[in-house]
């Protein structure tokens, strides 16, 4: 930065007036145990929070022509791709493929 500050990142905001709606799917590990095959019944170690669907999200209007499989980084959330089954023009669906490392929780 010109004033000598060391900026670690830049946050961008999306104008509500110039955004488009999207659904965002946040995936976590499917199993709550590292070795699910050690459990007597794998159903007992399924992670009930392995998928969180967030509706009512707003994304940049430039994403309106995003094609299935296109990848993007959403600030502070991770890397996402356009769902190739459920995403349609006017009803975008993004799947998180990789979360960002959380240094705050340390």
PDB file of N, CA and C in Angstrom:
ATOM      1  N   UNK A   1       0.841  -1.178   0.000  1.00  0.00           N
ATOM      2  CA  UNK A   1       0.000   0.000   0.000  1.00  0.00           C
ATOM      3  C   UNK A   1       0.888   1.242   0.000  1.00  0.00           C
ATOM      4  N   UNK A   2       0.424   2.328  -0.578  1.00  0.00           N
ATOM      5  CA  UNK A   2       1.243   3.535  -0.679  1.00  0.00           C
ATOM      6  C   UNK A   2       1.645   4.137   0.662  1.00  0.00           C
ATOM      7  N   UNK A   3       0.837   3.909   1.710  1.00  0.00           N
ATOM      8  CA  UNK A   3       1.161   4.533   2.994  1.00  0.00           C
ATOM      9  C   UNK A   3       2.039   3.650   3.873  1.00  0.00           C
ATOM     10  N   UNK A   4       2.549   2.536   3.328  1.00  0.00           N
ATOM     11  CA  UNK A   4       3.475   1.689   4.058  1.00  0.00           C
ATOM     12  C   UNK A   4       2.848   0.579   4.878  1.00  0.00           C
ATOM     13  N   UNK A   5       1.516   0.483   4.925  1.00  0.00           N
ATOM     14  CA  UNK A   5       0.870  -0.609   5.662  1.00  0.00           C
ATOM     15  C   UNK A   5       1.090  -1.920   4.932  1.00  0.00           C
ATOM     16  N   UNK A   6       1.174  -3.013   5.676  1.00  0.00           N
ATOM     17  CA  UNK A   6       1.290  -4.342   5.079  1.00  0.00           C
ATOM     18  C   UNK A   6      -0.093  -4.983   5.066  1.00  0.00           C
ATOM     19  N   UNK A   7      -0.724  -4.950   3.916  1.00  0.00           N
ATOM     20  CA  UNK A   7      -2.074  -5.470   3.771  1.00  0.00           C
ATOM     21  C   UNK A   7      -1.990  -6.955   3.470  1.00  0.00           C
ATOM     22  N   UNK A   8      -2.669  -7.774   4.271  1.00  0.00           N
ATOM     23  CA  UNK A   8      -2.631  -9.222   4.096  1.00  0.00           C
ATOM     24  C   UNK A   8      -3.693  -9.720   3.135  1.00  0.00           C
ATOM     25  N   UNK A   9      -4.687  -8.916   2.858  1.00  0.00           N
ATOM     26  CA  UNK A   9      -5.738  -9.341   1.947  1.00  0.00           C
ATOM     27  C   UNK A   9      -6.690  -8.201   1.672  1.00  0.00           C
ATOM     28  N   UNK A  10      -7.472  -8.370   0.645  1.00  0.00           N
ATOM     29  CA  UNK A  10      -8.445  -7.353   0.274  1.00  0.00           C
ATOM     30  C   UNK A  10      -9.815  -8.006   0.227  1.00  0.00           C
ATOM     31  N   UNK A  11     -10.799  -7.374   0.837  1.00  0.00           N
ATOM     32  CA  UNK A  11     -12.161  -7.886   0.819  1.00  0.00           C
ATOM     33  C   UNK A  11     -12.958  -7.085  -0.205  1.00  0.00           C
ATOM     34  N   UNK A  12     -13.684  -7.788  -1.039  1.00  0.00           N
ATOM     35  CA  UNK A  12     -14.537  -7.148  -2.024  1.00  0.00           C
ATOM     36  C   UNK A  12     -15.982  -7.288  -1.572  1.00  0.00           C
ATOM     37  N   UNK A  13     -16.773  -6.325  -1.834  1.00  0.00           N
ATOM     38  CA  UNK A  13     -18.189  -6.404  -1.502  1.00  0.00           C
ATOM     39  C   UNK A  13     -18.991  -6.438  -2.789  1.00  0.00           C
ATOM     40  N   UNK A  14     -20.191  -6.979  -2.685  1.00  0.00           N
ATOM     41  CA  UNK A  14     -21.082  -7.097  -3.831  1.00  0.00           C
ATOM     42  C   UNK A  14     -22.253  -6.154  -3.619  1.00  0.00           C
ATOM     43  N   UNK A  15     -22.491  -5.299  -4.577  1.00  0.00           N
ATOM     44  CA  UNK A  15     -23.611  -4.370  -4.506  1.00  0.00           C
ATOM     45  C   UNK A  15     -24.918  -5.147  -4.609  1.00  0.00           C
ATOM     46  N   UNK A  16     -25.805  -4.971  -3.654  1.00  0.00           N
ATOM     47  CA  UNK A  16     -27.092  -5.674  -3.679  1.00  0.00           C
ATOM     48  C   UNK A  16     -27.892  -5.325  -4.930  1.00  0.00           C
ATOM     49  N   UNK A  17     -27.766  -4.096  -5.383  1.00  0.00           N
ATOM     50  CA  UNK A  17     -28.513  -3.666  -6.567  1.00  0.00           C
ATOM     51  C   UNK A  17     -27.985  -4.302  -7.854  1.00  0.00           C
ATOM     52  N   UNK A  18     -26.738  -4.767  -7.821  1.00  0.00           N
ATOM     53  CA  UNK A  18     -26.115  -5.321  -9.022  1.00  0.00           C
ATOM     54  C   UNK A  18     -25.677  -6.773  -8.824  1.00  0.00           C
ATOM     55  N   UNK A  19     -26.375  -7.502  -7.991  1.00  0.00           N
ATOM     56  CA  UNK A  19     -26.017  -8.898  -7.724  1.00  0.00           C
ATOM     57  C   UNK A  19     -27.104  -9.833  -8.239  1.00  0.00           C
ATOM     58  N   UNK A  20     -26.780 -11.116  -8.270  1.00  0.00           N
ATOM     59  CA  UNK A  20     -27.745 -12.131  -8.700  1.00  0.00           C
ATOM     60  C   UNK A  20     -27.840 -13.211  -7.623  1.00  0.00           C
ATOM     61  N   UNK A  21     -29.000 -13.847  -7.487  1.00  0.00           N
ATOM     62  CA  UNK A  21     -29.161 -14.870  -6.448  1.00  0.00           C
ATOM     63  C   UNK A  21     -28.437 -16.165  -6.809  1.00  0.00           C
ATOM     64  N   UNK A  22     -28.019 -16.866  -5.775  1.00  0.00           N
ATOM     65  CA  UNK A  22     -27.358 -18.157  -5.967  1.00  0.00           C
ATOM     66  C   UNK A  22     -27.559 -19.024  -4.730  1.00  0.00           C
ATOM     67  N   UNK A  23     -27.454 -20.316  -4.924  1.00  0.00           N
ATOM     68  CA  UNK A  23     -27.449 -21.277  -3.824  1.00  0.00           C
ATOM     69  C   UNK A  23     -26.006 -21.724  -3.656  1.00  0.00           C
ATOM     70  N   UNK A  24     -25.570 -21.847  -2.400  1.00  0.00           N
ATOM     71  CA  UNK A  24     -24.202 -22.260  -2.115  1.00  0.00           C
ATOM     72  C   UNK A  24     -24.251 -23.507  -1.242  1.00  0.00           C
ATOM     73  N   UNK A  25     -23.491 -24.513  -1.628  1.00  0.00           N
ATOM     74  CA  UNK A  25     -23.435 -25.773  -0.871  1.00  0.00           C
ATOM     75  C   UNK A  25     -22.064 -25.906  -0.231  1.00  0.00           C
ATOM     76  N   UNK A  26     -22.060 -26.026   1.090  1.00  0.00           N
ATOM     77  CA  UNK A  26     -20.826 -26.132   1.857  1.00  0.00           C
ATOM     78  C   UNK A  26     -20.668 -27.570   2.329  1.00  0.00           C
ATOM     79  N   UNK A  27     -19.651 -28.242   1.830  1.00  0.00           N
ATOM     80  CA  UNK A  27     -19.416 -29.645   2.166  1.00  0.00           C
ATOM     81  C   UNK A  27     -18.362 -29.781   3.255  1.00  0.00           C
ATOM     82  N   UNK A  28     -18.601 -30.695   4.175  1.00  0.00           N
ATOM     83  CA  UNK A  28     -17.666 -31.068   5.233  1.00  0.00           C
ATOM     84  C   UNK A  28     -17.434 -32.572   5.090  1.00  0.00           C
ATOM     85  N   UNK A  29     -16.509 -33.145   5.857  1.00  0.00           N
ATOM     86  CA  UNK A  29     -16.287 -34.597   5.752  1.00  0.00           C
ATOM     87  C   UNK A  29     -17.577 -35.395   5.971  1.00  0.00           C
ATOM     88  N   UNK A  30     -17.745 -36.449   5.189  1.00  0.00           N
ATOM     89  CA  UNK A  30     -18.950 -37.273   5.260  1.00  0.00           C
ATOM     90  C   UNK A  30     -19.040 -38.043   6.571  1.00  0.00           C
ATOM     91  N   UNK A  31     -17.884 -38.416   7.124  1.00  0.00           N
ATOM     92  CA  UNK A  31     -17.876 -39.213   8.355  1.00  0.00           C
ATOM     93  C   UNK A  31     -17.297 -38.406   9.512  1.00  0.00           C
ATOM     94  N   UNK A  32     -17.792 -38.668  10.707  1.00  0.00           N
ATOM     95  CA  UNK A  32     -17.304 -37.979  11.901  1.00  0.00           C
ATOM     96  C   UNK A  32     -16.083 -38.678  12.491  1.00  0.00           C
ATOM     97  N   UNK A  33     -15.758 -39.849  12.020  1.00  0.00           N
ATOM     98  CA  UNK A  33     -14.590 -40.609  12.467  1.00  0.00           C
ATOM     99  C   UNK A  33     -13.584 -40.702  11.334  1.00  0.00           C
ATOM    100  N   UNK A  34     -12.307 -40.716  11.691  1.00  0.00           N
ATOM    101  CA  UNK A  34     -11.262 -40.782  10.671  1.00  0.00           C
ATOM    102  C   UNK A  34     -11.282 -42.121   9.930  1.00  0.00           C
ATOM    103  N   UNK A  35     -11.626 -43.203  10.644  1.00  0.00           N
ATOM    104  CA  UNK A  35     -11.678 -44.536  10.036  1.00  0.00           C
ATOM    105  C   UNK A  35     -13.089 -45.109  10.206  1.00  0.00           C
ATOM    106  N   UNK A  36     -14.016 -44.745   9.332  1.00  0.00           N
ATOM    107  CA  UNK A  36     -15.406 -45.194   9.493  1.00  0.00           C
ATOM    108  C   UNK A  36     -15.569 -46.707   9.361  1.00  0.00           C
ATOM    109  N   UNK A  37     -14.642 -47.362   8.688  1.00  0.00           N
ATOM    110  CA  UNK A  37     -14.759 -48.811   8.547  1.00  0.00           C
ATOM    111  C   UNK A  37     -14.454 -49.543   9.856  1.00  0.00           C
ATOM    112  N   UNK A  38     -13.930 -48.835  10.870  1.00  0.00           N
ATOM    113  CA  UNK A  38     -13.704 -49.450  12.177  1.00  0.00           C
ATOM    114  C   UNK A  38     -14.998 -49.551  12.986  1.00  0.00           C
ATOM    115  N   UNK A  39     -16.008 -48.776  12.622  1.00  0.00           N
ATOM    116  CA  UNK A  39     -17.278 -48.808  13.344  1.00  0.00           C
ATOM    117  C   UNK A  39     -18.065 -50.049  12.946  1.00  0.00           C
ATOM    118  N   UNK A  40     -18.855 -50.558  13.879  1.00  0.00           N
ATOM    119  CA  UNK A  40     -19.681 -51.729  13.572  1.00  0.00           C
ATOM    120  C   UNK A  40     -20.688 -51.413  12.477  1.00  0.00           C
ATOM    121  N   UNK A  41     -21.260 -50.220  12.544  1.00  0.00           N
ATOM    122  CA  UNK A  41     -22.234 -49.795  11.550  1.00  0.00           C
ATOM    123  C   UNK A  41     -21.822 -48.400  11.072  1.00  0.00           C
ATOM    124  N   UNK A  42     -21.456 -48.287   9.810  1.00  0.00           N
ATOM    125  CA  UNK A  42     -20.965 -47.001   9.301  1.00  0.00           C
ATOM    126  C   UNK A  42     -22.014 -45.892   9.416  1.00  0.00           C
ATOM    127  N   UNK A  43     -23.289 -46.253   9.514  1.00  0.00           N
ATOM    128  CA  UNK A  43     -24.339 -45.244   9.642  1.00  0.00           C
ATOM    129  C   UNK A  43     -24.225 -44.466  10.953  1.00  0.00           C
ATOM    130  N   UNK A  44     -23.606 -45.083  11.963  1.00  0.00           N
ATOM    131  CA  UNK A  44     -23.473 -44.410  13.265  1.00  0.00           C
ATOM    132  C   UNK A  44     -22.392 -43.330  13.239  1.00  0.00           C
ATOM    133  N   UNK A  45     -21.521 -43.334  12.239  1.00  0.00           N
ATOM    134  CA  UNK A  45     -20.450 -42.331  12.176  1.00  0.00           C
ATOM    135  C   UNK A  45     -20.627 -41.366  11.004  1.00  0.00           C
ATOM    136  N   UNK A  46     -21.829 -41.352  10.413  1.00  0.00           N
ATOM    137  CA  UNK A  46     -22.104 -40.357   9.378  1.00  0.00           C
ATOM    138  C   UNK A  46     -22.181 -38.970  10.014  1.00  0.00           C
ATOM    139  N   UNK A  47     -21.615 -37.991   9.366  1.00  0.00           N
ATOM    140  CA  UNK A  47     -21.633 -36.616   9.861  1.00  0.00           C
ATOM    141  C   UNK A  47     -22.932 -35.952   9.408  1.00  0.00           C
ATOM    142  N   UNK A  48     -23.845 -35.636  10.327  1.00  0.00           N
ATOM    143  CA  UNK A  48     -25.113 -35.020   9.928  1.00  0.00           C
ATOM    144  C   UNK A  48     -24.927 -33.610   9.361  1.00  0.00           C
ATOM    145  N   UNK A  49     -23.768 -33.009   9.599  1.00  0.00           N
ATOM    146  CA  UNK A  49     -23.487 -31.664   9.091  1.00  0.00           C
ATOM    147  C   UNK A  49     -22.556 -31.691   7.883  1.00  0.00           C
ATOM    148  N   UNK A  50     -22.542 -32.807   7.149  1.00  0.00           N
ATOM    149  CA  UNK A  50     -21.623 -32.920   6.009  1.00  0.00           C
ATOM    150  C   UNK A  50     -22.029 -32.040   4.836  1.00  0.00           C
ATOM    151  N   UNK A  51     -23.272 -31.589   4.810  1.00  0.00           N
ATOM    152  CA  UNK A  51     -23.719 -30.688   3.756  1.00  0.00           C
ATOM    153  C   UNK A  51     -24.609 -29.614   4.358  1.00  0.00           C
ATOM    154  N   UNK A  52     -24.225 -28.370   4.118  1.00  0.00           N
ATOM    155  CA  UNK A  52     -25.060 -27.229   4.506  1.00  0.00           C
ATOM    156  C   UNK A  52     -25.405 -26.485   3.229  1.00  0.00           C
ATOM    157  N   UNK A  53     -26.692 -26.328   2.976  1.00  0.00           N
ATOM    158  CA  UNK A  53     -27.159 -25.603   1.794  1.00  0.00           C
ATOM    159  C   UNK A  53     -27.570 -24.202   2.236  1.00  0.00           C
ATOM    160  N   UNK A  54     -26.922 -23.213   1.637  1.00  0.00           N
ATOM    161  CA  UNK A  54     -27.199 -21.823   1.984  1.00  0.00           C
ATOM    162  C   UNK A  54     -27.938 -21.185   0.812  1.00  0.00           C
ATOM    163  N   UNK A  55     -29.162 -20.770   1.059  1.00  0.00           N
ATOM    164  CA  UNK A  55     -29.963 -20.121   0.022  1.00  0.00           C
ATOM    165  C   UNK A  55     -30.036 -18.633   0.308  1.00  0.00           C
ATOM    166  N   UNK A  56     -30.463 -17.884  -0.659  1.00  0.00           N
ATOM    167  CA  UNK A  56     -30.583 -16.444  -0.480  1.00  0.00           C
ATOM    168  C   UNK A  56     -29.267 -15.708  -0.596  1.00  0.00           C
ATOM    169  N   UNK A  57     -28.238 -16.354  -1.118  1.00  0.00           N
ATOM    170  CA  UNK A  57     -26.944 -15.704  -1.308  1.00  0.00           C
ATOM    171  C   UNK A  57     -26.990 -14.802  -2.533  1.00  0.00           C
ATOM    172  N   UNK A  58     -26.144 -13.809  -2.534  1.00  0.00           N
ATOM    173  CA  UNK A  58     -26.018 -12.904  -3.669  1.00  0.00           C
ATOM    174  C   UNK A  58     -24.581 -12.956  -4.158  1.00  0.00           C
ATOM    175  N   UNK A  59     -24.391 -13.100  -5.461  1.00  0.00           N
ATOM    176  CA  UNK A  59     -23.057 -13.136  -6.052  1.00  0.00           C
ATOM    177  C   UNK A  59     -22.946 -12.053  -7.116  1.00  0.00           C
ATOM    178  N   UNK A  60     -21.722 -11.778  -7.534  1.00  0.00           N
ATOM    179  CA  UNK A  60     -21.490 -10.764  -8.552  1.00  0.00           C
ATOM    180  C   UNK A  60     -22.245 -11.095  -9.832  1.00  0.00           C
ATOM    181  N   UNK A  61     -22.774 -10.082 -10.461  1.00  0.00           N
ATOM    182  CA  UNK A  61     -23.531 -10.264 -11.701  1.00  0.00           C
ATOM    183  C   UNK A  61     -22.670 -10.844 -12.817  1.00  0.00           C
ATOM    184  N   UNK A  62     -21.348 -10.682 -12.725  1.00  0.00           N
ATOM    185  CA  UNK A  62     -20.463 -11.236 -13.752  1.00  0.00           C
ATOM    186  C   UNK A  62     -20.499 -12.765 -13.781  1.00  0.00           C
ATOM    187  N   UNK A  63     -21.049 -13.388 -12.746  1.00  0.00           N
ATOM    188  CA  UNK A  63     -21.122 -14.852 -12.692  1.00  0.00           C
ATOM    189  C   UNK A  63     -22.365 -15.405 -13.375  1.00  0.00           C
ATOM    190  N   UNK A  64     -23.219 -14.548 -13.915  1.00  0.00           N
ATOM    191  CA  UNK A  64     -24.486 -15.016 -14.507  1.00  0.00           C
ATOM    192  C   UNK A  64     -24.260 -15.964 -15.671  1.00  0.00           C
ATOM    193  N   UNK A  65     -23.136 -15.855 -16.360  1.00  0.00           N
ATOM    194  CA  UNK A  65     -22.845 -16.735 -17.492  1.00  0.00           C
ATOM    195  C   UNK A  65     -21.884 -17.855 -17.132  1.00  0.00           C
ATOM    196  N   UNK A  66     -21.692 -18.104 -15.843  1.00  0.00           N
ATOM    197  CA  UNK A  66     -20.782 -19.168 -15.411  1.00  0.00           C
ATOM    198  C   UNK A  66     -21.300 -20.517 -15.891  1.00  0.00           C
ATOM    199  N   UNK A  67     -20.410 -21.317 -16.432  1.00  0.00           N
ATOM    200  CA  UNK A  67     -20.769 -22.629 -16.981  1.00  0.00           C
ATOM    201  C   UNK A  67     -20.498 -23.721 -15.948  1.00  0.00           C
ATOM    202  N   UNK A  68     -21.219 -24.833 -16.038  1.00  0.00           N
ATOM    203  CA  UNK A  68     -20.962 -25.956 -15.129  1.00  0.00           C
ATOM    204  C   UNK A  68     -19.488 -26.344 -15.137  1.00  0.00           C
ATOM    205  N   UNK A  69     -18.936 -26.493 -13.930  1.00  0.00           N
ATOM    206  CA  UNK A  69     -17.536 -26.851 -13.782  1.00  0.00           C
ATOM    207  C   UNK A  69     -16.603 -25.660 -13.648  1.00  0.00           C
ATOM    208  N   UNK A  70     -17.056 -24.442 -13.983  1.00  0.00           N
ATOM    209  CA  UNK A  70     -16.218 -23.257 -13.817  1.00  0.00           C
ATOM    210  C   UNK A  70     -15.893 -23.078 -12.341  1.00  0.00           C
ATOM    211  N   UNK A  71     -14.662 -22.686 -12.043  1.00  0.00           N
ATOM    212  CA  UNK A  71     -14.233 -22.527 -10.662  1.00  0.00           C
ATOM    213  C   UNK A  71     -14.008 -21.081 -10.289  1.00  0.00           C
ATOM    214  N   UNK A  72     -14.270 -20.769  -9.005  1.00  0.00           N
ATOM    215  CA  UNK A  72     -14.119 -19.415  -8.485  1.00  0.00           C
ATOM    216  C   UNK A  72     -13.679 -19.482  -7.031  1.00  0.00           C
ATOM    217  N   UNK A  73     -12.996 -18.429  -6.570  1.00  0.00           N
ATOM    218  CA  UNK A  73     -12.718 -18.300  -5.142  1.00  0.00           C
ATOM    219  C   UNK A  73     -13.678 -17.268  -4.580  1.00  0.00           C
ATOM    220  N   UNK A  74     -14.411 -17.652  -3.552  1.00  0.00           N
ATOM    221  CA  UNK A  74     -15.277 -16.716  -2.836  1.00  0.00           C
ATOM    222  C   UNK A  74     -14.512 -16.279  -1.601  1.00  0.00           C
ATOM    223  N   UNK A  75     -14.404 -14.976  -1.409  1.00  0.00           N
ATOM    224  CA  UNK A  75     -13.621 -14.425  -0.305  1.00  0.00           C
ATOM    225  C   UNK A  75     -13.999 -15.050   1.030  1.00  0.00           C
ATOM    226  N   UNK A  76     -12.996 -15.471   1.749  1.00  0.00           N
ATOM    227  CA  UNK A  76     -13.108 -16.014   3.107  1.00  0.00           C
ATOM    228  C   UNK A  76     -13.917 -17.299   3.223  1.00  0.00           C
ATOM    229  N   UNK A  77     -14.326 -17.882   2.114  1.00  0.00           N
ATOM    230  CA  UNK A  77     -15.106 -19.120   2.162  1.00  0.00           C
ATOM    231  C   UNK A  77     -14.370 -20.287   1.535  1.00  0.00           C
ATOM    232  N   UNK A  78     -13.694 -20.076   0.427  1.00  0.00           N
ATOM    233  CA  UNK A  78     -12.986 -21.158  -0.228  1.00  0.00           C
ATOM    234  C   UNK A  78     -13.155 -21.123  -1.726  1.00  0.00           C
ATOM    235  N   UNK A  79     -12.900 -22.270  -2.332  1.00  0.00           N
ATOM    236  CA  UNK A  79     -13.002 -22.412  -3.778  1.00  0.00           C
ATOM    237  C   UNK A  79     -14.277 -23.166  -4.119  1.00  0.00           C
ATOM    238  N   UNK A  80     -14.955 -22.710  -5.156  1.00  0.00           N
ATOM    239  CA  UNK A  80     -16.259 -23.242  -5.528  1.00  0.00           C
ATOM    240  C   UNK A  80     -16.295 -23.516  -7.020  1.00  0.00           C
ATOM    241  N   UNK A  81     -17.142 -24.463  -7.412  1.00  0.00           N
ATOM    242  CA  UNK A  81     -17.402 -24.689  -8.831  1.00  0.00           C
ATOM    243  C   UNK A  81     -18.909 -24.700  -9.056  1.00  0.00           C
ATOM    244  N   UNK A  82     -19.284 -24.385 -10.278  1.00  0.00           N
ATOM    245  CA  UNK A  82     -20.699 -24.372 -10.635  1.00  0.00           C
ATOM    246  C   UNK A  82     -21.173 -25.820 -10.737  1.00  0.00           C
ATOM    247  N   UNK A  83     -22.266 -26.146 -10.057  1.00  0.00           N
ATOM    248  CA  UNK A  83     -22.812 -27.506 -10.077  1.00  0.00           C
ATOM    249  C   UNK A  83     -23.254 -27.868 -11.493  1.00  0.00           C
ATOM    250  N   UNK A  84     -22.835 -29.038 -11.967  1.00  0.00           N
ATOM    251  CA  UNK A  84     -23.155 -29.425 -13.350  1.00  0.00           C
ATOM    252  C   UNK A  84     -24.505 -30.106 -13.498  1.00  0.00           C
ATOM    253  N   UNK A  85     -25.193 -30.378 -12.390  1.00  0.00           N
ATOM    254  CA  UNK A  85     -26.508 -31.021 -12.468  1.00  0.00           C
ATOM    255  C   UNK A  85     -27.621 -30.036 -12.122  1.00  0.00           C
ATOM    256  N   UNK A  86     -27.489 -29.363 -10.989  1.00  0.00           N
ATOM    257  CA  UNK A  86     -28.581 -28.539 -10.480  1.00  0.00           C
ATOM    258  C   UNK A  86     -28.530 -27.070 -10.895  1.00  0.00           C
ATOM    259  N   UNK A  87     -27.396 -26.587 -11.364  1.00  0.00           N
ATOM    260  CA  UNK A  87     -27.275 -25.176 -11.732  1.00  0.00           C
ATOM    261  C   UNK A  87     -27.861 -24.940 -13.115  1.00  0.00           C
ATOM    262  N   UNK A  88     -28.654 -23.878 -13.206  1.00  0.00           N
ATOM    263  CA  UNK A  88     -29.296 -23.516 -14.470  1.00  0.00           C
ATOM    264  C   UNK A  88     -29.211 -22.002 -14.641  1.00  0.00           C
ATOM    265  N   UNK A  89     -29.329 -21.493 -15.860  1.00  0.00           N
ATOM    266  CA  UNK A  89     -29.324 -20.041 -16.035  1.00  0.00           C
ATOM    267  C   UNK A  89     -30.422 -19.392 -15.183  1.00  0.00           C
ATOM    268  N   UNK A  90     -30.043 -18.403 -14.414  1.00  0.00           N
ATOM    269  CA  UNK A  90     -30.995 -17.740 -13.528  1.00  0.00           C
ATOM    270  C   UNK A  90     -31.153 -18.415 -12.180  1.00  0.00           C
ATOM    271  N   UNK A  91     -30.591 -19.600 -12.008  1.00  0.00           N
ATOM    272  CA  UNK A  91     -30.648 -20.329 -10.734  1.00  0.00           C
ATOM    273  C   UNK A  91     -29.312 -21.031 -10.519  1.00  0.00           C
ATOM    274  N   UNK A  92     -28.283 -20.235 -10.216  1.00  0.00           N
ATOM    275  CA  UNK A  92     -26.939 -20.779 -10.057  1.00  0.00           C
ATOM    276  C   UNK A  92     -26.792 -21.546  -8.752  1.00  0.00           C
ATOM    277  N   UNK A  93     -26.027 -22.634  -8.809  1.00  0.00           N
ATOM    278  CA  UNK A  93     -25.698 -23.426  -7.632  1.00  0.00           C
ATOM    279  C   UNK A  93     -24.184 -23.608  -7.633  1.00  0.00           C
ATOM    280  N   UNK A  94     -23.547 -23.254  -6.509  1.00  0.00           N
ATOM    281  CA  UNK A  94     -22.103 -23.393  -6.369  1.00  0.00           C
ATOM    282  C   UNK A  94     -21.792 -24.414  -5.288  1.00  0.00           C
ATOM    283  N   UNK A  95     -20.861 -25.322  -5.563  1.00  0.00           N
ATOM    284  CA  UNK A  95     -20.406 -26.325  -4.604  1.00  0.00           C
ATOM    285  C   UNK A  95     -19.009 -25.951  -4.128  1.00  0.00           C
ATOM    286  N   UNK A  96     -18.804 -25.942  -2.802  1.00  0.00           N
ATOM    287  CA  UNK A  96     -17.456 -25.673  -2.295  1.00  0.00           C
ATOM    288  C   UNK A  96     -16.607 -26.914  -2.528  1.00  0.00           C
ATOM    289  N   UNK A  97     -15.474 -26.716  -3.187  1.00  0.00           N
ATOM    290  CA  UNK A  97     -14.564 -27.828  -3.454  1.00  0.00           C
ATOM    291  C   UNK A  97     -13.430 -27.877  -2.447  1.00  0.00           C
ATOM    292  N   UNK A  98     -12.958 -26.694  -2.002  1.00  0.00           N
ATOM    293  CA  UNK A  98     -11.875 -26.622  -1.021  1.00  0.00           C
ATOM    294  C   UNK A  98     -12.131 -25.437  -0.090  1.00  0.00           C
ATOM    295  N   UNK A  99     -12.208 -25.681   1.224  1.00  0.00           N
ATOM    296  CA  UNK A  99     -12.349 -24.537   2.136  1.00  0.00           C
ATOM    297  C   UNK A  99     -11.004 -23.842   2.319  1.00  0.00           C
ATOM    298  N   UNK A 100     -11.038 -22.594   2.729  1.00  0.00           N
ATOM    299  CA  UNK A 100      -9.799 -21.889   3.040  1.00  0.00           C
ATOM    300  C   UNK A 100      -9.323 -22.299   4.427  1.00  0.00           C
ATOM    301  N   UNK A 101      -8.023 -22.275   4.606  1.00  0.00           N
ATOM    302  CA  UNK A 101      -7.450 -22.593   5.912  1.00  0.00           C
ATOM    303  C   UNK A 101      -7.871 -21.519   6.902  1.00  0.00           C
ATOM    304  N   UNK A 102      -8.265 -21.923   8.096  1.00  0.00           N
ATOM    305  CA  UNK A 102      -8.766 -21.002   9.105  1.00  0.00           C
ATOM    306  C   UNK A 102      -7.669 -20.745  10.125  1.00  0.00           C
ATOM    307  N   UNK A 103      -6.928 -19.648   9.969  1.00  0.00           N
ATOM    308  CA  UNK A 103      -5.866 -19.337  10.922  1.00  0.00           C
ATOM    309  C   UNK A 103      -6.418 -18.664  12.183  1.00  0.00           C
ATOM    310  N   UNK A 104      -7.645 -18.148  12.114  1.00  0.00           N
ATOM    311  CA  UNK A 104      -8.251 -17.482  13.257  1.00  0.00           C
ATOM    312  C   UNK A 104      -8.562 -18.456  14.387  1.00  0.00           C
ATOM    313  N   UNK A 105      -8.939 -19.684  14.059  1.00  0.00           N
ATOM    314  CA  UNK A 105      -9.360 -20.650  15.073  1.00  0.00           C
ATOM    315  C   UNK A 105      -8.198 -21.192  15.893  1.00  0.00           C
ATOM    316  N   UNK A 106      -6.957 -20.938  15.476  1.00  0.00           N
ATOM    317  CA  UNK A 106      -5.798 -21.432  16.225  1.00  0.00           C
ATOM    318  C   UNK A 106      -5.701 -20.766  17.526  1.00  0.00           C
TER     319      UNK A 106
END
